[in-house]
XYZ file of C-alpha atoms in Angstrom:
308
model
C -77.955 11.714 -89.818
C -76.845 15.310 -88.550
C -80.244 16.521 -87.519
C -80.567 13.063 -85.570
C -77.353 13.558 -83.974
C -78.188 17.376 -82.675
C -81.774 15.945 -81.569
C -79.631 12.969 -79.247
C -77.422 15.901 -78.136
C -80.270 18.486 -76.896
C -82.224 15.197 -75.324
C -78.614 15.023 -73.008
C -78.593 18.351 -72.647
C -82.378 18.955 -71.723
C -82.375 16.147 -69.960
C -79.054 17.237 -68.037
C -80.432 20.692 -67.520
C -83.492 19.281 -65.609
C -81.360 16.977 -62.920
C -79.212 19.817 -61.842
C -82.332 22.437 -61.869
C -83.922 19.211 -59.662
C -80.617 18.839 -57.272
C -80.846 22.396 -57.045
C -84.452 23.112 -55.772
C -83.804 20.115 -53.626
C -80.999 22.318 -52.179
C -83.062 25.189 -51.783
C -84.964 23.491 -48.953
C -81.839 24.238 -46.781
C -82.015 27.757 -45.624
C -78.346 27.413 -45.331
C -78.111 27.116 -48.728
C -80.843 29.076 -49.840
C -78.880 32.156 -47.804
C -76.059 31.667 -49.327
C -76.945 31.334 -53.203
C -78.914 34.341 -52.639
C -75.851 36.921 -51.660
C -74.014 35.747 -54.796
C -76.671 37.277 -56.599
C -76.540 35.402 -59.963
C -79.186 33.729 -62.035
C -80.703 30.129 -61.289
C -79.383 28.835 -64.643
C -75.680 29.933 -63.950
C -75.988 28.569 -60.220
C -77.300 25.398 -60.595
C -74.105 24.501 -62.260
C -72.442 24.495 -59.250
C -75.455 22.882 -56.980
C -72.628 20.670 -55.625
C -69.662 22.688 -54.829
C -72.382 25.329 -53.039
C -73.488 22.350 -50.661
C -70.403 21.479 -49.830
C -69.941 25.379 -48.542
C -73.267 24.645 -47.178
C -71.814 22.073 -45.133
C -68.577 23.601 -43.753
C -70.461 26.756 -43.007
C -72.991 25.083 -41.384
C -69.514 23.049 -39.089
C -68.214 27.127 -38.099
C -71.724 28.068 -36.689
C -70.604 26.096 -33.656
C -66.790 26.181 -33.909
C -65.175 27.714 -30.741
C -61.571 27.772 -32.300
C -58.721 25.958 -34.767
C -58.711 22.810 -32.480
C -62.685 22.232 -32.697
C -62.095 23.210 -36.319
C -63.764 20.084 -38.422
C -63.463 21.869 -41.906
C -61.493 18.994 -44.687
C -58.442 22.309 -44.382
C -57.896 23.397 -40.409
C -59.533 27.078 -40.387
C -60.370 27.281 -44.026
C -63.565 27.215 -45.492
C -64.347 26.261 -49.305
C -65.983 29.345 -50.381
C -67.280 30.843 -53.431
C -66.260 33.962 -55.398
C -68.351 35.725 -58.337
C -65.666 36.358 -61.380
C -66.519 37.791 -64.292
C -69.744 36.600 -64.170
C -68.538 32.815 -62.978
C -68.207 30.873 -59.487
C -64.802 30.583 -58.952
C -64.189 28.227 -55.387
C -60.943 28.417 -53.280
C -60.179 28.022 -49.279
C -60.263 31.434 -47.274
C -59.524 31.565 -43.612
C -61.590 31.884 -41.229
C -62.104 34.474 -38.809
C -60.028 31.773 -35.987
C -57.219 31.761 -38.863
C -57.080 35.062 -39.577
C -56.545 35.885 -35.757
C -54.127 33.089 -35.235
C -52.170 34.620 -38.094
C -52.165 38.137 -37.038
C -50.995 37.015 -33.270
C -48.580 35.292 -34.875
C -47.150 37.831 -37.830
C -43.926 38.479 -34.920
C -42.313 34.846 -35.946
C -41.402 36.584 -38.950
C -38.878 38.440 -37.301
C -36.996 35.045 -35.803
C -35.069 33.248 -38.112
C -34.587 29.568 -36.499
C -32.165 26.828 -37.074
C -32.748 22.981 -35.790
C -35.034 24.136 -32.803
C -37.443 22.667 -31.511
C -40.905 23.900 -32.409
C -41.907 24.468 -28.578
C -38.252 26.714 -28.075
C -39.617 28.374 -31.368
C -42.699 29.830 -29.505
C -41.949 30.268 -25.899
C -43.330 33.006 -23.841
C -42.687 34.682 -20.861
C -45.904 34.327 -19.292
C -44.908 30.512 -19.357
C -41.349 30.699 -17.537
C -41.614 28.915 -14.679
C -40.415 30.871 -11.457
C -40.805 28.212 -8.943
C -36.735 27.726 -8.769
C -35.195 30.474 -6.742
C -32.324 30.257 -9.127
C -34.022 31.057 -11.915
C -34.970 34.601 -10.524
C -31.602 36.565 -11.128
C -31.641 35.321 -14.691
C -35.670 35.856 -15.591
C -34.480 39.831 -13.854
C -31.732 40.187 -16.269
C -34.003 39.254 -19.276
C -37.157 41.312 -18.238
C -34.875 44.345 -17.901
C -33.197 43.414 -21.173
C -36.099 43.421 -23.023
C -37.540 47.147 -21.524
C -34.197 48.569 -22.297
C -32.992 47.038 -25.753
C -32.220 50.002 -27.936
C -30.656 48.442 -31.088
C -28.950 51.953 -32.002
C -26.600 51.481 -29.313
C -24.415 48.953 -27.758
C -25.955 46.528 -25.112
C -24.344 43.528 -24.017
C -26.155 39.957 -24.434
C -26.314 36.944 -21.679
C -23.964 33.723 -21.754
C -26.061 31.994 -19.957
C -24.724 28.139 -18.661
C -26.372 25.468 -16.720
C -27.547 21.907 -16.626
C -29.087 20.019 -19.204
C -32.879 20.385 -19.387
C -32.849 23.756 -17.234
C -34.647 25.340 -19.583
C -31.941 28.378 -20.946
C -32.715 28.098 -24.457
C -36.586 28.597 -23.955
C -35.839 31.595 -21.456
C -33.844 33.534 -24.490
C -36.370 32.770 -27.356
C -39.030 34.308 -25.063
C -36.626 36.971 -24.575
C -36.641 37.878 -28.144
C -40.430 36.854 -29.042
C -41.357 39.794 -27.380
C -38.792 42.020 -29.042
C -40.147 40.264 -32.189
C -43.394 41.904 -31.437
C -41.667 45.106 -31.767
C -40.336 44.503 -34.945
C -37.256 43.501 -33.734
C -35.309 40.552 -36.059
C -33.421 38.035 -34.362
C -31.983 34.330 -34.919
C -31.524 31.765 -32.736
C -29.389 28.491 -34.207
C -28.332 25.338 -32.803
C -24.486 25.650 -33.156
C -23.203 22.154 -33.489
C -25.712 21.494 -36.267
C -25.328 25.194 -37.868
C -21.631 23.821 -38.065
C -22.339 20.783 -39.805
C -24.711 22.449 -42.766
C -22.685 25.326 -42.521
C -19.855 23.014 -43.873
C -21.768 20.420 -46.110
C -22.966 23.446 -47.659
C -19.508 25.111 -48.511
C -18.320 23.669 -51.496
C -21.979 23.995 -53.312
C -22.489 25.968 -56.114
C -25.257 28.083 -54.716
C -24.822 30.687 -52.835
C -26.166 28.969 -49.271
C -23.127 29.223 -47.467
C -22.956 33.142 -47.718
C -25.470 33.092 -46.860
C -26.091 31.382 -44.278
C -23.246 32.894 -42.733
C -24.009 36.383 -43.474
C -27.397 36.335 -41.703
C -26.190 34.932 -38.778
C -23.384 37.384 -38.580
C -25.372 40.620 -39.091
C -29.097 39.815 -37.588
C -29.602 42.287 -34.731
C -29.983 39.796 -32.158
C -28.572 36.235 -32.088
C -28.359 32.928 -29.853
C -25.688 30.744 -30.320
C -27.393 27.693 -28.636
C -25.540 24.574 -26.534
C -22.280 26.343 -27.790
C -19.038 23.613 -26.617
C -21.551 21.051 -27.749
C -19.333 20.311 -31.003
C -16.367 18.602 -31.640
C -14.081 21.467 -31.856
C -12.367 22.029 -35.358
C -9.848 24.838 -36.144
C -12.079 25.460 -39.490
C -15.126 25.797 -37.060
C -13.416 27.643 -34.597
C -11.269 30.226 -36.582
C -13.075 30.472 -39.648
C -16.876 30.438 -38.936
C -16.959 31.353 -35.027
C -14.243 34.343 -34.631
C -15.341 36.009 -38.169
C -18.930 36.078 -36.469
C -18.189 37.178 -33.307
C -15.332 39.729 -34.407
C -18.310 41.070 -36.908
C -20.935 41.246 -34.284
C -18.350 43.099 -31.928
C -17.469 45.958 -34.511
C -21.231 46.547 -35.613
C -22.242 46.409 -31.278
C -24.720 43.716 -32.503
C -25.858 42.037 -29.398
C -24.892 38.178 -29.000
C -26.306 35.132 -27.023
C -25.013 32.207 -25.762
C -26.508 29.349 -24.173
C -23.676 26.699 -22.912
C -23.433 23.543 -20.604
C -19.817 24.589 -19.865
C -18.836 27.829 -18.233
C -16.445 30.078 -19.701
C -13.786 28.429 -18.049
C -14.544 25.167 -19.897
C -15.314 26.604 -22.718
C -11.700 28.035 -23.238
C -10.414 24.698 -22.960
C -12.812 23.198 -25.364
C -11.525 25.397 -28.096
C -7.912 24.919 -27.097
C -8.383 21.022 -28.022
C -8.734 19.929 -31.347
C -7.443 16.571 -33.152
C -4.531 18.141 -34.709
C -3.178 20.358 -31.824
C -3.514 22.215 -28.731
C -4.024 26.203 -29.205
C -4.370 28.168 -26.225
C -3.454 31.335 -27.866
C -6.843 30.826 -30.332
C -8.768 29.524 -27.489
C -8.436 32.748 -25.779
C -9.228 35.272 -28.580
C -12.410 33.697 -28.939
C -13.335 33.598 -25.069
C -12.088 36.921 -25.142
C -14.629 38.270 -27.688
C -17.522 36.037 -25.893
C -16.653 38.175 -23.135
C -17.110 41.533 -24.630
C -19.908 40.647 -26.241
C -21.503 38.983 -22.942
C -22.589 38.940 -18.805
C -22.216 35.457 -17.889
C -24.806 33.965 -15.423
C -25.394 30.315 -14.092
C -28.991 28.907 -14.223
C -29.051 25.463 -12.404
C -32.337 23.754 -11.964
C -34.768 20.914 -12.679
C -33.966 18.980 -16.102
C -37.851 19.947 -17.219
C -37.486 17.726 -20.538
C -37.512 15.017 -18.479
């Protein structure tokens, strides 16, 4: 019964053995395929094994030749290609980028350096060539950040902008190009939506991780930082005295340069923080505009609302 058994199983095998070696010469017809089984340099036996993976490199290889970048890209992974590698003596398959990737990647390396919190993904990767400059307003303020950006030393102290305006007028997007470029440089910023830093800030408090710290402790000692839409929360003395001076009185001591971008001027700012549901503190209020103040040049930037 045995000997039948093993003459069944070598039939399979045989029989198996001559399909694939079939698929395979089929293959072989493709020069595509035939060029790229022959710079693995293994034997027919071991690659006819993996007649199907290799076509399906055949295929995605054959989609690059006329691929003019990541959009065109029509690969199953955007800019990845299903490629083979020999190890110890076997086909092992996995995604590598391709040369679109890799540059896309490399141009892109700087966002490393900008740690982001609830903004949008077009804030995120603004760039100066794209600031518009057809609102003679916006001059003064695109000055002030060009000659930021050639002079930022971060060994010594250098004021940052509080910079208010109208809705939509396109502050926040002028600052993260600001420090995009320094991120080029190697320079490590952060740029956070305040109100909704507050909230997560706070839901995150009583946790028993350590996200709070931090949280806290990045924002408070990153080289550069934007405080965005700042006066755009409901004004708590927990938010105000606890999270908000600590930061700023930090950032003062170390000369670590802070940005705001606001709605309100600094006017209206101090009486935002005066006002919260349980009282009315001036005396608080003004310790924080007064550190805002040292820490900051205030300009106005009123123009089109461009989100519209």
């Amino acid at each position: 019964m045995q000997k039948v058994m093993d003459k069944v199983s070598k039939y399979v095998k045989d029989d198996l053995d001559t399909k694939l070696k079939q698929a395979f010469i089929r293959e072989l017809k493709d020069e595509d395929f035939k060029k790229l089984v022959s710079s693995l340099n293994l034997p027919q036996d071991k690659l006819m094994k993996y007649t199907s993976k290799l076509r399906k490199t055949t295929e995605q290889l054959k989609k690059c030749k006329n691929c003019s970048g990541l959009i065109s890209c029509e690969n199953e992974i955007n800019g990845f290609i299903y490629y083979p590698e020999i190890q110890n003596g076997k086909l092992n398959f996995s995604h590598i980028s391709c040369k679109y990737k890799r540059k896309f990647i490399k141009d892109n390396m700087y966002l490393d350096n900008i740690y982001s919190f609830d903004i949008p993904k077009d804030i995120i990767n603004a760039k100066m060539k794209d600031i518009y400059t057809d609102d003679k307003s916006r001059i003064p303020v695109i000055k002030w950040i060009k000659d930021f950006i050639n002079d930022y030393d971060g060994n010594k102290k250098q004021k940052g902008l509080y910079l208010n305006g109208n809705f939509g007028s396109g502050k926040t997007y002028l600052i993260s190009a600001c420090f995009n470029e320094l991120a080029k440089k190697g320079v490590k910023s952060a740029i956070i939506y305040w109100p909704e830093f507050l909230r997560k800030l706070k839901a995150s408090f009583n946790s028993d991780n350590d996200s709070f710290s931090n949280l806290f402790d990045r924002i408070k000692t990153v080289p550069l930082l934007l405080i965005d839409d700042i006066g755009a929360e409901n004004t708590t003395p927990w938010g105000r005295d606890e999270i908000l001076g600590p930061i700023l009185q930090y950032r003062m001591q170390q000369n670590l340069t802070t940005f705001f971008t606001s709605n309100l001027s600094l006017d209206d700012l101090e009486k935002h923080f005066s006002v919260t549901k349980e009282s009315v503190d001036v005396v608080k209020s003004r310790r924080i505009l007064e550190r805002i103040k040292d820490l900051t040049t205030e300009l106005v930037m009123i123009g089109e609302n461009r989100r519209k």
